[in-house]
Each structure stands twice: as C-alpha cells, then as structure tokens.
Short mmCIF file of C-alpha atoms and ligand atoms in Angstrom, two decimals:
data_model
loop_
_atom_site.label_atom_id
_atom_site.label_comp_id
_atom_site.label_asym_id
_atom_site.label_seq_id
_atom_site.Cartn_x
_atom_site.Cartn_y
_atom_site.Cartn_z
CA MET A 160 102.17 65.15 118.55
CA LYS A 161 101.76 66.56 115.60
CA LYS A 162 103.29 69.53 113.15
CA ILE A 163 101.62 72.50 112.12
CA ALA A 164 103.29 75.45 110.06
CA ILE A 165 100.99 78.43 109.67
CA LEU A 166 102.01 80.93 107.00
CA ILE A 167 100.39 84.59 107.47
CA SER A 168 101.08 87.56 105.68
CA GLY A 169 99.70 90.69 108.03
CA ARG A 170 98.47 91.17 111.35
CA GLY A 171 97.80 87.26 112.21
CA THR A 172 94.78 86.95 114.13
CA ASN A 173 93.50 83.89 113.04
CA MET A 174 97.16 82.15 113.79
CA GLN A 175 97.09 84.33 116.99
CA ALA A 176 93.41 81.99 117.69
CA ILE A 177 95.29 78.99 116.62
CA VAL A 178 98.06 79.42 118.85
CA GLU A 179 95.50 80.55 121.83
CA SER A 180 93.35 77.27 121.51
CA GLN A 181 96.26 75.35 123.13
CA LEU A 182 95.80 71.88 120.74
CA PRO A 183 97.96 69.62 122.03
CA HIS A 184 99.91 69.46 118.84
CA GLU A 185 103.82 71.57 118.19
CA ILE A 186 103.89 75.48 116.37
CA CYS A 187 106.75 73.91 114.25
CA GLY A 188 106.62 77.78 112.17
CA VAL A 189 105.61 80.99 111.49
CA ILE A 190 106.32 81.64 107.70
CA SER A 191 105.66 85.12 106.17
CA ASN A 192 105.65 86.35 102.59
CA ASN A 193 105.75 89.85 103.91
CA PRO A 194 109.22 90.92 106.39
CA SER A 195 106.52 93.73 108.03
CA ALA A 196 103.78 91.38 108.75
CA ALA A 197 102.09 92.15 112.61
CA GLY A 198 102.21 88.45 113.42
CA LEU A 199 105.47 87.98 113.63
CA SER A 200 106.16 89.47 116.40
CA PHE A 201 103.05 88.14 118.02
CA ALA A 202 104.48 84.59 117.39
CA LYS A 203 108.28 85.42 118.32
CA ALA A 204 106.98 86.71 121.82
CA GLN A 205 105.57 83.32 122.11
CA ASN A 206 108.53 81.74 121.11
CA ILE A 207 107.49 80.05 118.22
CA ASP A 208 110.20 80.22 115.33
CA THR A 209 109.51 82.44 112.57
CA TYR A 210 110.90 82.86 108.79
CA VAL A 211 110.51 85.06 106.26
CA ILE A 212 110.34 83.91 102.27
CA ASN A 213 110.39 88.04 100.95
CA HIS A 214 108.11 87.49 97.31
CA ARG A 215 110.05 90.49 96.27
CA ASP A 216 113.40 88.71 97.15
CA HIS A 217 111.82 86.45 93.58
CA PRO A 218 111.68 87.49 89.98
CA ASP A 219 108.69 85.17 89.33
CA ARG A 220 106.28 82.95 91.38
CA GLU A 221 107.87 79.77 90.48
CA SER A 222 111.25 80.84 92.56
CA PHE A 223 109.15 82.06 95.33
CA ASP A 224 107.35 79.02 95.76
CA LYS A 225 110.29 76.91 95.69
CA ALA A 226 111.83 78.30 98.85
CA LEU A 227 108.95 78.46 100.42
CA GLY A 228 108.01 75.18 99.83
CA ASN A 229 111.55 74.51 100.82
CA THR A 230 111.05 75.87 103.97
CA ILE A 231 107.99 74.49 105.05
CA ALA A 232 109.68 70.70 103.68
CA ALA A 233 112.62 71.53 106.26
CA LEU A 234 110.06 71.95 109.27
CA GLN A 235 108.32 68.74 108.26
CA PRO A 236 104.73 69.78 109.24
CA ASP A 237 101.83 67.40 109.11
CA ILE A 238 99.84 70.20 108.22
CA ILE A 239 100.05 73.93 106.42
CA VAL A 240 97.89 76.22 107.78
CA LEU A 241 97.06 79.46 105.48
CA ALA A 242 95.49 82.16 108.35
CA GLY A 243 95.79 85.39 106.03
CA PHE A 244 98.67 84.12 103.41
CA MET A 245 97.72 86.53 100.56
CA ARG A 246 99.93 84.63 97.92
CA ILE A 247 98.71 82.41 95.45
CA LEU A 248 99.84 79.23 95.06
CA THR A 249 101.71 77.29 92.15
CA THR A 250 100.28 74.02 91.58
CA ASP A 251 104.09 73.02 92.10
CA LEU A 252 103.94 74.19 95.55
CA ILE A 253 99.87 72.86 96.56
CA THR A 254 100.93 68.99 94.76
CA ARG A 255 103.75 68.89 96.41
CA PHE A 256 101.78 69.25 99.76
CA ALA A 257 99.04 67.65 98.69
CA GLY A 258 95.91 66.95 101.16
CA LYS A 259 98.35 68.48 103.65
CA ILE A 260 97.42 72.64 102.89
CA ILE A 261 94.33 73.78 104.70
CA ASN A 262 92.96 77.71 103.85
CA ILE A 263 90.66 80.11 105.82
CA HIS A 264 88.52 82.18 103.75
CA PRO A 265 86.04 84.85 104.48
CA SER A 266 83.07 84.18 102.46
CA LEU A 267 80.76 81.30 102.23
CA LEU A 268 82.43 79.03 99.45
CA PRO A 269 81.79 79.23 96.56
CA ALA A 270 80.10 82.20 96.55
CA PHE A 271 82.89 85.31 96.56
CA ARG A 272 86.08 83.33 95.96
CA GLY A 273 89.19 85.89 95.48
CA LEU A 274 89.60 88.96 97.31
CA ASP A 275 86.84 91.97 98.15
CA THR A 276 84.95 89.40 99.69
CA HIS A 277 82.70 91.67 102.21
CA GLN A 278 82.26 94.40 99.70
CA ARG A 279 80.65 91.87 96.99
CA ALA A 280 78.58 90.27 99.95
CA ILE A 281 76.93 93.41 99.84
CA THR A 282 76.48 94.61 96.96
CA GLU A 283 75.34 91.77 95.77
CA GLY A 284 72.93 91.76 98.96
CA VAL A 285 73.11 88.34 100.40
CA LYS A 286 71.34 87.72 103.23
CA LEU A 287 73.49 85.50 104.76
CA HIS A 288 77.89 85.28 104.55
CA GLY A 289 80.28 83.78 106.54
CA CYS A 290 84.30 81.96 106.70
CA THR A 291 85.24 78.80 105.39
CA VAL A 292 87.70 76.42 106.42
CA HIS A 293 88.86 74.27 103.05
CA PHE A 294 91.63 72.13 101.66
CA VAL A 295 93.69 73.37 99.30
CA THR A 296 94.05 72.22 95.28
CA PRO A 297 95.32 73.94 92.50
CA ASN A 298 91.94 76.03 91.48
CA LEU A 299 91.68 79.12 93.47
CA ASP A 300 89.80 78.42 96.78
CA GLU A 301 88.04 75.39 95.35
CA GLY A 302 89.31 73.04 97.71
CA PRO A 303 87.32 70.42 99.46
CA ILE A 304 85.34 72.13 101.89
CA ILE A 305 85.68 71.36 105.87
CA ALA A 306 83.90 74.01 107.98
CA GLN A 307 81.22 76.98 107.39
CA ALA A 308 80.18 79.39 110.24
CA ALA A 309 77.65 81.45 108.97
CA LEU A 310 75.39 84.71 109.93
CA CYS A 311 72.99 87.42 108.88
CA VAL A 312 73.61 90.55 106.79
CA ARG A 313 72.30 92.96 108.40
CA PRO A 314 71.10 96.45 106.43
CA ASP A 315 73.44 98.80 108.32
CA ASP A 316 76.58 96.55 107.52
CA THR A 317 79.06 97.92 106.46
CA PRO A 318 82.51 95.84 104.68
CA GLN A 319 83.80 96.91 108.01
CA SER A 320 81.94 95.63 110.04
CA LEU A 321 81.21 92.56 108.17
CA ALA A 322 84.87 91.48 108.19
CA ASP A 323 84.58 92.35 111.44
CA ARG A 324 82.17 90.08 113.09
CA VAL A 325 83.44 87.20 110.30
CA LEU A 326 86.78 86.99 111.59
CA THR A 327 85.30 86.86 115.20
CA LEU A 328 83.50 83.76 113.76
CA GLU A 329 87.13 82.58 111.64
CA HIS A 330 88.96 82.69 114.86
CA GLU A 331 86.61 79.84 116.02
CA ILE A 332 86.16 77.70 113.34
CA LEU A 333 90.26 77.36 112.48
CA PRO A 334 91.45 76.14 115.56
CA LYS A 335 88.27 73.18 116.01
CA THR A 336 88.97 72.57 112.28
CA LEU A 337 92.47 72.16 112.92
CA ALA A 338 92.28 69.65 115.51
CA TRP A 339 89.88 67.43 113.75
CA ILE A 340 91.92 67.18 110.80
CA LEU A 341 95.18 66.52 113.15
CA ASP A 342 92.97 63.99 115.52
CA GLY A 343 91.98 62.26 112.06
CA HIS A 344 88.27 62.94 111.93
CA CYS A 345 88.71 64.36 108.62
CA THR A 346 88.39 61.90 105.34
CA ILE A 347 88.32 63.34 101.58
CA VAL A 348 86.27 61.08 99.23
CA ASP A 349 85.27 62.38 96.06
CA ASN A 350 87.03 65.30 96.64
CA ARG A 351 84.66 66.21 99.32
CA VAL A 352 85.49 66.12 103.08
CA THR A 353 83.48 62.84 105.09
CA LEU A 354 83.67 64.25 108.91
CA ASP A 355 82.96 61.66 112.06
CA PRO A 356 79.20 61.81 112.98
CA SER A 357 80.56 62.99 116.42
CA ILE A 358 81.36 66.10 114.76
CA ILE A 359 79.05 67.03 111.48
CA ASN A 360 76.83 69.33 113.86
CA ASP A 361 79.96 71.79 114.97
CA SER A 362 81.22 71.85 111.39
CA CYS A 363 78.80 74.31 110.36
CA SER A 364 77.37 76.95 112.94
CA PHE A 365 74.81 80.09 112.09
CA GLN A 366 75.32 82.66 114.28
CA ARG A 367 71.72 86.03 113.48
C1 LIG B 133 90.87 86.96 107.32
O1 LIG B 133 90.28 87.52 106.85
C2 LIG B 133 91.29 86.26 106.43
O2 LIG B 133 89.93 85.33 106.15
C3 LIG B 133 91.67 86.44 105.25
O3 LIG B 133 92.67 87.55 105.34
C4 LIG B 133 92.30 87.89 106.82
C5 LIG B 133 93.52 87.50 107.61
O4 LIG B 133 93.37 88.07 109.04
N1 LIG B 133 92.05 85.43 104.21
C6 LIG B 133 91.41 85.49 102.65
O5 LIG B 133 91.32 86.94 102.24
C7 LIG B 133 92.07 84.41 102.05
N2 LIG B 133 91.61 84.74 100.57
P1 LIG B 133 94.55 87.73 110.44
O6 LIG B 133 95.85 88.04 109.33
O7 LIG B 133 94.21 88.96 111.02
O8 LIG B 133 94.21 86.24 110.55
#
C-alpha cells in the first residue's frame, strides 16, 4: 500500500473524489494553507489526518514552503497531489519532492496556465475546454502531462457553468491518474509522460 498526501486550499471536492474512489492506498494526510478550507471538515469526518500550514503565519514564500515541506516529509508520501492548492510552490520545494507532485489544472494545458481559466476560455472563444493532470515542475503549470479530459464549450456557457462541467471531469480523471502512477503505469522520459499501452486510450476523454 502506497501513501498519498493531498494539498487543498478550499472546498476540496477533488480531494473528496480521491477519497471516494477508494484506491487501495493510504491517504496519509490532507494539508491546507487555509485554516477555514471546507475540505478539512470532510477529511476529518473520514478520519484522515489533517494539517494546517497557514501561509499568513510566514513572512515569505521560502519560510512557508520550508514548513510545508517538513510537514509533507514527515508523512513520507509516495505521491503528493495538489487538489485545488492555490499557492505557487518554490523551486526548492518542488525539487525536494521531484517527480512526486501532481496537479489538477482546470484547462487543457498548455492553454490557459494560471488563474481564471474558464473566463479566459470564453473570452478567447475556444470550442474545446477541459482539465489536465500533470507532474509539477518549477515552471507554473508546465510539467509533463499525464491525462486530459475535454468538453465542448456551448454558446451560452458562463465561467460558472464551464467551471461546474469541467469540475465533473476533474473528479473523473484525478483519481484514475493517481491510480496509474501508484501502480507504476507512468514514466517520465525526456520531460514527457509515457503511459502503459493498456491505459493510453483512457488518458484522454471527450464529452460533447
Ligand atoms: C479545481 O477546479 C482545480 O482544478 C482548481 O481549483 C479548483 C479546486 O476545487 N485548481 C487550480 O486552479 C490550480 N491552479 P476543489 O477545491 O473543489 O477541488
């Protein structure tokens, strides 16, 4: 059984999707930078250990990341999932856990890195939008892509309606991707992810 640490900043529905997918692995901790993150209550109710490292208690990013890194290291996770974790991590922290951090991002990367992805998708008039699970590297939202799910943008979509529909896709691909990594089906070669042939078709999905 491998160990999963999950980092959240808010409602934590992606963390909830991981918990509810009942992977045969241990969730060794849910960590939040935000003491009032709603997801912490869900995790506690599931008897998962929770930790708060409040970024406001730290004078700078380096100090926060050091404390966060020490909390993560003490849990000895095999994988660290950024599930709606809204802090940019320092290169030091990412290097400390190189190859072990994944992130769910609400766009089809490399389009729309950063924030406000749904609004930007509508503004640009893209016809396809979605979400991406990728390994985390020091450049924001640029790490090797593991899986993506896409949907059609409708003429009457709003940022909220897109966010809601993309979130449903996120809940499908994040637990699935996590299982592949923990089962050894993903390798990084030349900064790209190679997947076992048995799961390649499942690493991209499209919903009209
Ligand atoms: C999700 O849509 C996730 O993709 C996004 O925040 C939301 C968190 O929802 N993450 C980012 O924008 C990271 N840059 P959740 O707390 O309900 O899982």
